[in-house]
XYZ file of C-alpha atoms in Angstrom:
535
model
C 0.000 0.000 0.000
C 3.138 2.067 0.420
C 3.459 2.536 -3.148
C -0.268 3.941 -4.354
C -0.328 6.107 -1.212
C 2.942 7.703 -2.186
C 1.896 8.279 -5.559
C -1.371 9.636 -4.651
C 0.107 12.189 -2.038
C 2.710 13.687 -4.170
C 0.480 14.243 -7.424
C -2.750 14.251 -6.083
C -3.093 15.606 -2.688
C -0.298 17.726 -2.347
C -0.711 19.323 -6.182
C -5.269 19.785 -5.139
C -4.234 21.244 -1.795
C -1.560 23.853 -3.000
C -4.122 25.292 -5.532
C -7.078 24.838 -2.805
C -4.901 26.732 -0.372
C -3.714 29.308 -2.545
C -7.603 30.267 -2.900
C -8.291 30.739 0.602
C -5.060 32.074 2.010
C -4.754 35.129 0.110
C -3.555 38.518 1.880
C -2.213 36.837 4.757
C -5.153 35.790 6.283
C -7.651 32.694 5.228
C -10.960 33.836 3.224
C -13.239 31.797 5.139
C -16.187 34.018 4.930
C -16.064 33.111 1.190
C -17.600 29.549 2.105
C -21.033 30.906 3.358
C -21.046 33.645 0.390
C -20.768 30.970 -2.042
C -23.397 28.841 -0.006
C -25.747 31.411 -0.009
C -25.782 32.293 -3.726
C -28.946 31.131 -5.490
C -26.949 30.795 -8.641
C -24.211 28.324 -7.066
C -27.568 26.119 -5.527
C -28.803 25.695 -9.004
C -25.822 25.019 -10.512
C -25.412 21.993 -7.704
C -28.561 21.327 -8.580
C -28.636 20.704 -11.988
C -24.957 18.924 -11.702
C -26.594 16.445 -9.270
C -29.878 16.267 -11.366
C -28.255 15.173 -14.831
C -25.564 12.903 -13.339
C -27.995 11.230 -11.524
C -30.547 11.277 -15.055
C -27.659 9.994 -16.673
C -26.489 7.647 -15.034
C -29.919 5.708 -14.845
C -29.939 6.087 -18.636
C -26.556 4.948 -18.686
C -27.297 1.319 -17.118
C -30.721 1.001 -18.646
C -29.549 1.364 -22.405
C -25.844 -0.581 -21.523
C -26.824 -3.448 -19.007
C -28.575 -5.454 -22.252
C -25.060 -4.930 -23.794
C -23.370 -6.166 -21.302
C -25.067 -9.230 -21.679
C -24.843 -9.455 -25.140
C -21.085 -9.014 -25.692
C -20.611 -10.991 -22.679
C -22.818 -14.200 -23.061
C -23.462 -14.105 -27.243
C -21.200 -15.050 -29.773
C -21.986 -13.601 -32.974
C -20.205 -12.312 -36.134
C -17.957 -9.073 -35.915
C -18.205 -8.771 -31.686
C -14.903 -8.425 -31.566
C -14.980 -5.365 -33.809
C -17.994 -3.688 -32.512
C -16.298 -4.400 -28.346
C -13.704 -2.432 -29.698
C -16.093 0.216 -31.404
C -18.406 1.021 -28.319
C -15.156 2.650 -26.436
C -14.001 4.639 -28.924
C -16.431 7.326 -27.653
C -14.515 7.099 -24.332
C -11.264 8.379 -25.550
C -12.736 11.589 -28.039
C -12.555 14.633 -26.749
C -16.289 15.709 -25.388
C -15.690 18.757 -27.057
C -15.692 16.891 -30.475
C -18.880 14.461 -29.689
C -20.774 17.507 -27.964
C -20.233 19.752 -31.186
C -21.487 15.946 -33.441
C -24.337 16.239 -31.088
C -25.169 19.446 -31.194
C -25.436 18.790 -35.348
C -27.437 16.026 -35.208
C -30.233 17.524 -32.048
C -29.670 20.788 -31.936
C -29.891 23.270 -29.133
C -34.139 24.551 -29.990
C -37.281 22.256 -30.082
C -39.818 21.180 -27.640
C -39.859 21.621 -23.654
C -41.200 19.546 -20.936
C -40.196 19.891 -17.123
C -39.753 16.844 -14.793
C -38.839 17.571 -11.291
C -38.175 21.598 -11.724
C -35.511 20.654 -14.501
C -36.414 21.997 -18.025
C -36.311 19.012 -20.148
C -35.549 20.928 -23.953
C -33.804 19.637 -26.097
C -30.864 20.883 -25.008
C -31.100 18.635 -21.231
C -31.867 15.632 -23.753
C -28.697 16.176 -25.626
C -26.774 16.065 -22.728
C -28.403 13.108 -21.482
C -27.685 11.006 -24.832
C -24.240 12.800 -24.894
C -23.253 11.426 -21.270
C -24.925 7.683 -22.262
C -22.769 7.933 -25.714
C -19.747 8.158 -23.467
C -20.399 5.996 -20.733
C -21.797 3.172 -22.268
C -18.401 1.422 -22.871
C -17.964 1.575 -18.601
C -20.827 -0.742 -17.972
C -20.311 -3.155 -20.597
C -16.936 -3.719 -19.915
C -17.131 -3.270 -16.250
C -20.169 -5.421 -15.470
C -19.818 -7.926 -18.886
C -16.269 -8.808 -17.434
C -17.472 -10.500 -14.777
C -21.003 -11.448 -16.256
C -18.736 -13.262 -18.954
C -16.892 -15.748 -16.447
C -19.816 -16.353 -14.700
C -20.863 -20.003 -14.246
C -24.041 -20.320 -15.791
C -24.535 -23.629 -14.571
C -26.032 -22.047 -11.020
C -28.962 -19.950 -13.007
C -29.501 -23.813 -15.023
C -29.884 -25.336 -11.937
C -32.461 -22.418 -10.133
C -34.179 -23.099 -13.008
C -33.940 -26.648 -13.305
C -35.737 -26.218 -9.788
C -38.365 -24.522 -11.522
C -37.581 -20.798 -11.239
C -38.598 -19.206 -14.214
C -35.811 -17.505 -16.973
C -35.855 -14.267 -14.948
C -36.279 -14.783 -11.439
C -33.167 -17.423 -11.967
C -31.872 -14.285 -13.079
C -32.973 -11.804 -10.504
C -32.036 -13.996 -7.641
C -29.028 -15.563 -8.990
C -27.023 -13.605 -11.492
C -27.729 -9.866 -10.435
C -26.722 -10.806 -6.902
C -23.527 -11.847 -8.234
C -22.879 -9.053 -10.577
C -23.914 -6.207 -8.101
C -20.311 -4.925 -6.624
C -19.399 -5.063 -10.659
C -22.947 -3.016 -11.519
C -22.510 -0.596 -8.355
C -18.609 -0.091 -9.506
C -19.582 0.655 -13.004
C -22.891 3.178 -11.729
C -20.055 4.903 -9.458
C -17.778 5.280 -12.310
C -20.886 6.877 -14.697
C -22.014 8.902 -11.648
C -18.650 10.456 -11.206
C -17.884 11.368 -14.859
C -21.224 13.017 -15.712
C -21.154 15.075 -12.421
C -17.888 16.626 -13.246
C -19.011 16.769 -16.545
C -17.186 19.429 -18.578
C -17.230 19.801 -22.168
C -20.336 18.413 -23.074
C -22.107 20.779 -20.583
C -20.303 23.780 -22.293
C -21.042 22.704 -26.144
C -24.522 21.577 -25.060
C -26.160 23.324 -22.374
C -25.063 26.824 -23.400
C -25.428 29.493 -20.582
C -28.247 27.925 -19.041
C -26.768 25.096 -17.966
C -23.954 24.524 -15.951
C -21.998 21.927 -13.685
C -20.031 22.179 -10.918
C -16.800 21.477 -13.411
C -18.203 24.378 -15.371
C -18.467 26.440 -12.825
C -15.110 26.098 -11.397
C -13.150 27.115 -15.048
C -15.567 30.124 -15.256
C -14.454 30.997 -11.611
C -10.967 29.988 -12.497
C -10.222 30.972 -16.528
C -12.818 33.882 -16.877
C -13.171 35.634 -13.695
C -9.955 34.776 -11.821
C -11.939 34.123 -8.238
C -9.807 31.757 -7.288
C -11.386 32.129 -3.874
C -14.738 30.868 -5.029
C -13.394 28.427 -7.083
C -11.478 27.156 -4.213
C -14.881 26.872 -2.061
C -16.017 24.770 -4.996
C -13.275 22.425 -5.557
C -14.253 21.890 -1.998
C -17.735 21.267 -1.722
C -17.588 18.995 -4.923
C -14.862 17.218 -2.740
C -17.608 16.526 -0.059
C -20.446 15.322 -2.848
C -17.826 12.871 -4.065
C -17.047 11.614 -0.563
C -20.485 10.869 0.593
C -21.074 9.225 -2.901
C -18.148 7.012 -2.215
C -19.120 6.097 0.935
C -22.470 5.040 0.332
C -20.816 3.160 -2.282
C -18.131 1.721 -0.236
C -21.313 0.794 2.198
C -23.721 -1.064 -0.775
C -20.804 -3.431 -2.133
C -19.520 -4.381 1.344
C -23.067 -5.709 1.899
C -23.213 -7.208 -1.496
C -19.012 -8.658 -1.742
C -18.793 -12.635 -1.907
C -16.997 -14.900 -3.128
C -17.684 -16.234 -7.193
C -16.933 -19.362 -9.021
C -15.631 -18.137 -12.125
C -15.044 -20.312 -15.108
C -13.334 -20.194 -18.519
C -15.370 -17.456 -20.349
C -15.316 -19.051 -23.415
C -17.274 -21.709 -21.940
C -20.141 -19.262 -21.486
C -20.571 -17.912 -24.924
C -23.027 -18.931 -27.198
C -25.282 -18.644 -30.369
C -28.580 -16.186 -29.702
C -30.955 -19.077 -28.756
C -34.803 -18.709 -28.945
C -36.390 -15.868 -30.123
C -36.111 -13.959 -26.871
C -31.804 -13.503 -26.972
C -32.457 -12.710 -30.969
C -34.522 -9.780 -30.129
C -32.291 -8.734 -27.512
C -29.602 -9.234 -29.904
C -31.140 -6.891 -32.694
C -32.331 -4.469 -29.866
C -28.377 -4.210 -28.895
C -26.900 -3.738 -32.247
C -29.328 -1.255 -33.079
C -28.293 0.486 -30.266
C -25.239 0.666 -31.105
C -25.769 1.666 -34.388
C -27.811 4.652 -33.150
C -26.393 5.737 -30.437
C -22.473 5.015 -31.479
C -22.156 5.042 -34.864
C -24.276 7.690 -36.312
C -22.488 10.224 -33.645
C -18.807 8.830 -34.969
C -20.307 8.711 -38.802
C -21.099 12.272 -38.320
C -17.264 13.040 -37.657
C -16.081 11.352 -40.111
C -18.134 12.684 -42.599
C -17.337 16.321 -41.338
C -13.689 15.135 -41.610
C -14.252 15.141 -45.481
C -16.592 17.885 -46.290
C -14.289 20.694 -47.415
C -15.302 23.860 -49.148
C -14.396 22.300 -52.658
C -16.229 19.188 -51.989
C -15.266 15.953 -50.223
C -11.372 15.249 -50.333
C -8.500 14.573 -48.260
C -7.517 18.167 -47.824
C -7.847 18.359 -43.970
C -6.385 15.423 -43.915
C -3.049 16.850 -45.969
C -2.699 20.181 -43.877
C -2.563 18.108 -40.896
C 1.189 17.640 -42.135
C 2.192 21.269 -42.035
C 2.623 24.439 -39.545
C 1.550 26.371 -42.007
C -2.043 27.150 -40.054
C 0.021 29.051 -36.801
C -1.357 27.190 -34.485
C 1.313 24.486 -33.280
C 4.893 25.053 -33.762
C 4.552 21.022 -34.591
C 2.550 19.765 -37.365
C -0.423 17.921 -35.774
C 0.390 14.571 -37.398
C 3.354 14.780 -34.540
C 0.465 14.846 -32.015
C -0.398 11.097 -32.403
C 3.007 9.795 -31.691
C 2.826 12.195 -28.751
C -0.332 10.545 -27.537
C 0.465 6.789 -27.890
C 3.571 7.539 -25.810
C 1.876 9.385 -23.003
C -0.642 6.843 -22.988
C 1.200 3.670 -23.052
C 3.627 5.279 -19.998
C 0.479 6.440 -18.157
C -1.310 2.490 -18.752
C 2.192 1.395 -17.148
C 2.240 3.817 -14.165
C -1.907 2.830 -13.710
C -1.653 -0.539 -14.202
C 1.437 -1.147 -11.400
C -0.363 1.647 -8.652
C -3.769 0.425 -9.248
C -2.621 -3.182 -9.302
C -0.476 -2.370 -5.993
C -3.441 -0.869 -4.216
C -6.414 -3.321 -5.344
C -3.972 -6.395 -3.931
C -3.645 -4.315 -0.695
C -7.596 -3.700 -0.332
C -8.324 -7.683 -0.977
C -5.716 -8.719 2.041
C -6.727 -5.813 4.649
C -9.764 -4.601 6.344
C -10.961 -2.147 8.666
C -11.945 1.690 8.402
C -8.655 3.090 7.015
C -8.284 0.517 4.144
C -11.994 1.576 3.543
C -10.907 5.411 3.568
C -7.972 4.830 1.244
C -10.434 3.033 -1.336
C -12.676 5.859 -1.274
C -9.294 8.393 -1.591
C -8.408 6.245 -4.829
C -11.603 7.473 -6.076
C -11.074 10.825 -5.841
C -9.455 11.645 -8.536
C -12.569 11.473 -10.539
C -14.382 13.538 -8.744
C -11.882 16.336 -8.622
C -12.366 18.828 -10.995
C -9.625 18.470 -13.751
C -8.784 22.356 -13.815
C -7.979 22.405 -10.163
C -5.467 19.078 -10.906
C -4.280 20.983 -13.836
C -3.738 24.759 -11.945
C -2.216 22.363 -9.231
C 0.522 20.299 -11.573
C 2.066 23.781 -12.448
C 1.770 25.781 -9.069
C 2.742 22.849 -6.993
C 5.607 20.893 -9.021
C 8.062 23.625 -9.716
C 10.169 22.963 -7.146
C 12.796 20.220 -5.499
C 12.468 17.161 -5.520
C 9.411 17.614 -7.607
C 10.525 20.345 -9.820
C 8.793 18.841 -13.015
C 6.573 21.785 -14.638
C 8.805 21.667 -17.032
C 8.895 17.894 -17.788
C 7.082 16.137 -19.929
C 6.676 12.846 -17.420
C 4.094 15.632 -15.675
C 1.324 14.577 -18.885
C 1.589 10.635 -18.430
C 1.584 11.826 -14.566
C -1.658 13.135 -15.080
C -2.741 10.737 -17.025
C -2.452 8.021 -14.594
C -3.571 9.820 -12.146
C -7.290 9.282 -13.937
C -6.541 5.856 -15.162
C -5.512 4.383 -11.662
C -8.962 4.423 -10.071
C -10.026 2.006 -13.348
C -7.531 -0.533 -13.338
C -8.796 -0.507 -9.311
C -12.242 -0.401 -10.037
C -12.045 -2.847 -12.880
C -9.715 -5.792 -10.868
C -11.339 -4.955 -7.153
C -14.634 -6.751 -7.884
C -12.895 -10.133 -9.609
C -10.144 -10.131 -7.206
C -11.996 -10.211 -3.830
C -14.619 -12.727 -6.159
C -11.331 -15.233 -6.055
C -12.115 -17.816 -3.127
C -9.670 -17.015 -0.212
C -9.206 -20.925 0.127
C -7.106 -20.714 -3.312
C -4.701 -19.184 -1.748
C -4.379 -20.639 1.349
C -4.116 -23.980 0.097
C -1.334 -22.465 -1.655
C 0.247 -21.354 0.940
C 0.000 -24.343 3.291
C 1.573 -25.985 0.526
C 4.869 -23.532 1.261
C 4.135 -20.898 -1.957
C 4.999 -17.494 -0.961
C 2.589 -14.484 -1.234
C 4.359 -13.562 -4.913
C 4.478 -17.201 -6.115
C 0.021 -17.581 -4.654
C -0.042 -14.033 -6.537
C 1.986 -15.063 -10.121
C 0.524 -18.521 -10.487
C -3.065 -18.459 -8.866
C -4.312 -15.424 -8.348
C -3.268 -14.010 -11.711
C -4.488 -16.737 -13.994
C -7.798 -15.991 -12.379
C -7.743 -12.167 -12.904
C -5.860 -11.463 -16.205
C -8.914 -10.962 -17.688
C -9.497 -8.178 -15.278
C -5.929 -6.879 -16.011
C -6.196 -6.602 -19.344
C -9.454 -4.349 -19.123
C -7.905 -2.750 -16.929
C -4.866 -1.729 -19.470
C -7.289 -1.693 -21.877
C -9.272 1.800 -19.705
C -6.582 3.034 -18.448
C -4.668 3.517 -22.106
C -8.007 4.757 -23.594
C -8.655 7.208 -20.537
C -4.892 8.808 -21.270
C -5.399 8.945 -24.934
C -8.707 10.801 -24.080
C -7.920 12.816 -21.230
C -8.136 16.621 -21.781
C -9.122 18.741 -18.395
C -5.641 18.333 -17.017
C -3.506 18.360 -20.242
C -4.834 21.143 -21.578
C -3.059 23.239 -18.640
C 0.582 21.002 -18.745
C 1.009 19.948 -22.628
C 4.095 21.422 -23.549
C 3.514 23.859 -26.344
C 6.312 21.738 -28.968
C 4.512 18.400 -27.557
C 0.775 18.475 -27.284
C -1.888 15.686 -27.247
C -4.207 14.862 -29.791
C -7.067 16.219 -27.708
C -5.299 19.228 -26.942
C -4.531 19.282 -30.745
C -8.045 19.313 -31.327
C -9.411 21.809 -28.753
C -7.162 24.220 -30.163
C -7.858 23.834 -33.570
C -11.626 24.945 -32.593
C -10.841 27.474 -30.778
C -9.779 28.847 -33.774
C -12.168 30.880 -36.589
C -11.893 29.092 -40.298
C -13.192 26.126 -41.685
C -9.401 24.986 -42.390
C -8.555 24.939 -38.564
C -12.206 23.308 -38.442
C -11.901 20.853 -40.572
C -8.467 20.021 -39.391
C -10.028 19.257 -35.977
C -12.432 16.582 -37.102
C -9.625 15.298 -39.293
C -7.804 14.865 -36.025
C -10.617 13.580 -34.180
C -11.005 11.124 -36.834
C -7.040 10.109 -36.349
C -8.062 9.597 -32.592
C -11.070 7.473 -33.404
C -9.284 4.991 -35.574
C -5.835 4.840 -33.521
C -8.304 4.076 -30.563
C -10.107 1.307 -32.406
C -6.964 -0.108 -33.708
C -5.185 -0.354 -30.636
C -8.430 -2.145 -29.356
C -8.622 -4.759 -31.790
C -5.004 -5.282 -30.960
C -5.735 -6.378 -27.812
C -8.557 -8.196 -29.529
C -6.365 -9.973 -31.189
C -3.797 -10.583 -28.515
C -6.996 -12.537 -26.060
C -6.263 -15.874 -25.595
C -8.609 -18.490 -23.155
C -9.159 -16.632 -19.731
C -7.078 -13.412 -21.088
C -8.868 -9.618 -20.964
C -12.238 -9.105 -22.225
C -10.346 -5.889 -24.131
């Protein structure tokens, strides 16, 4: 545990408390009075509000469209599921600025309007909803079809062999089973749409705003870092009591699962039942995944003089001003970040979800909640953090450019936890100490029983944790070095600029990101052997 705590302290904690602190301590004295000001403004209430109202819409909508998925790429084997399980997470990695702007094209921001617990449901709310289930939908069927996929589906046979019918062998059975995996995956969806950024801002316009929102207005436009100190804090507490109800539910819900080979669990659509749910799934997909990414792709094209490859060709020169790089240099620069920050993830994560299976009690509880954090932090405050806080001995790295994979992993860590926690503590403790008894030591139990067992979980793990980095924008934005940026930093600048070269240049980037997410996928595709990662 030495390890992730370490890690977490010096570029989490100390980097969120330096910027916090700076907010409050300003003229020699601490600005607490600012905390009841802010508390008391009717326009901070509605903001909080509306940031719990639509993560909580969202994530509902989330697991209702994406639990029948799960299912279906976890339990069905039918032609090209390997290429569509890598095409449902591509809308993870884009940049939300890029999907909110596809949405906004294909919804628009005027039509009708409806209300539904003193939240104006226009169109504009329902494109945000969609937006945040577009994005999310990869997190619950990897998360929960991971597990649902080495299931032993002999138990539901025999409830039903006993003469329970298809779904209450189900309901009693299988969702038991899969709740710490369902409840991980709700947390995750939960935690991303309430710190929702750039969907809210391409989206909801000035009427609608999160607490993410809120705090780059506060920070960027109006330079109160005092009141965007206050709220850094307060979204702190939110995320806290989420976690611990969270930490509460799967604690009552945690036993231990026989899981088997999930090859042995896939099968043709039988009856006409898994058909329909089949068609229901892939038209889905094809709605609510494809049609967004076809609509990039197609922008990607459509230059003044017709549909070419010119955006495609000026992504090879400086020419535009905007980078002193050409933006074809970006994608190099992202695979590298990413495949550091998967490495970095991957051995704190794996570190701290082995040290939360062996220990109990209230402070291994409290560090599994401060794992989570992360997510629920706003990403300028990490960002404004990285540059005020690291610029000195022995951390003096603002002007490295280890500080982007830093960041990087900093996000990806609480997936690879999330994603192996579940399986891990699912492994039956009498595994190992059989092993044991029989004179193995704790690395030997870990290398040849526990990790057969969970490599599956590993490699979804990597398989987050690299798409996260190649994704992650709220953070880089601030620490890209100007000779070295990411694609999505690429691409946020590119729109930030007038002209439909700079514009077109963007989706041709976004497109770049799409298919270099995708292809990496199907890489690991490829790479799955028996009991290997669902990625």
């Amino acid at each position: 545990m030495a390890l992730p705590l370490l890690f977490f302290a010096a570029f989490f904690a100390y980097p969120v408390g330096a910027i916090v602190t700076r907010g409050l301590h300003q003229g020699g004295s601490w600005q607490f009075g600012r905390i009841a000001d802010v508390a008391g403004d009717a326009g901070i209430r509605h903001v909080l509000w509306f940031t719990c109202w639509q993560a909580a819409a969202s994530t509902g909508l989330t697991l209702l469209v994406a639990l029948p998925g799960a299912y279906a790429f976890a339990r069905l084997d039918f032609p090209g599921r390997r290429l569509l399980r890598a095409v449902v997470t591509v809308p993870f990695v884009l940049p939300t600025v890029v999907a909110g702007s596809a949405f906004l094209a294909l919804l628009g921001r005027d039509g009708f309007t409806d209300s539904l617990f003193g939240v104006r449901l226009d169109t504009s709310v329902w494109a945000i909803l969609i937006a945040h289930v577009f994005f999310n939908y990869a997190v619950v069927v990897r998360t929960v079809g991971g597990l649902w996929a080495q299931l032993d589906p002999a138990q539901e046979e025999a409830a039903r062999m006993l003469g329970a019918s298809r779904f209450a062998a189900w309901r009693r059975v299988t969702l038991p089973a899969l709740g710490p995996s369902v409840a991980a995956a709700a947390l995750m969806v939960f935690l991303f749409t309430f710190t929702s950024f750039g969907v809210i801002q391409v989206l909801g316009g000035p009427m609608y705003s999160t607490l993410e929102v809120e705090i780059y207005r506060q920070t960027a436009e109006v330079f109160d870092l005092p009141t965007a100190a206050v709220l850094t804090l307060l979204q702190f507490a939110a995320v806290a009591a989420i976690l611990a109800l969270h930490g509460w539910t799967v604690r009552r819900r945690e036993s231990a699962l026989r899981l088997v080979d999930p090859a042995l669990t896939a099968h043709r659509p039988r009856g006409a039942a898994e058909r329909t749910l089949l068609g229901a799934v892939l038209a889905v997909v094809g709605v609510l995944i494809l049609l967004p990414l076809g609509v990039l792709v197609a922008r990607s094209f459509d230059t003044p003089s017709g549909y070419g490859l010119a955006f495609y060709r000026a992504l090879g020169s400086t020419d535009g001003g905007t980078f002193s790089v050409a933006p074809w240099q970006t994608v190099g620069n992202s695979l590298r970040f990413a495949a550091i920050a998967t490495v970095i993830a991957l051995a704190v994560g794996g570190l701290a979800a082995a040290a939360l299976v062996r220990r109990a009690g209230r402070l291994v509880r409290g560090f599994d909640a401060l794992l989570m954090l992360p997510l629920g932090t706003s990403a300028v405050t990490v960002g404004f953090g990285f540059l005020i806080a690291l610029d000195k001995p022995p951390l003096d790295l603002r002007d490295s450019w280890l500080l982007v994979p830093l960041a990087q992993a900093l996000v990806g860590t609480p997936f690879v936890v999330r994603v192996m926690l579940p399986v891990l503590r699912a492994v039956d403790e009498r595994l190992r100490e059989a092993a044991a008894v029989l004179g193995a030591s704790p690395w030997r139990v870990w290398r040849e029983v526990e990790l057969p067992l969970v490599s599956r979980a590993v490699a979804i793990a990597a398989g987050f944790a690299f798409a996260v980095s190649l994704g992650e924008f709220g953070a880089t934005v601030f620490i890209a070095r100007p000779d070295d940026p990411t694609l999505p930093v690429a691409v946020a600048r590119l729109l930030g600029r007038a002209g439909a070269l700079n514009y077109g240049q963007a989706m041709a980037l976004s497109t770049v990101l799409m298919v270099v997410c995708a292809a990496s996928l199907l890489v690991l595709e490829s790479l799955r052997t028996t009991g290997s990662g669902e990625l």
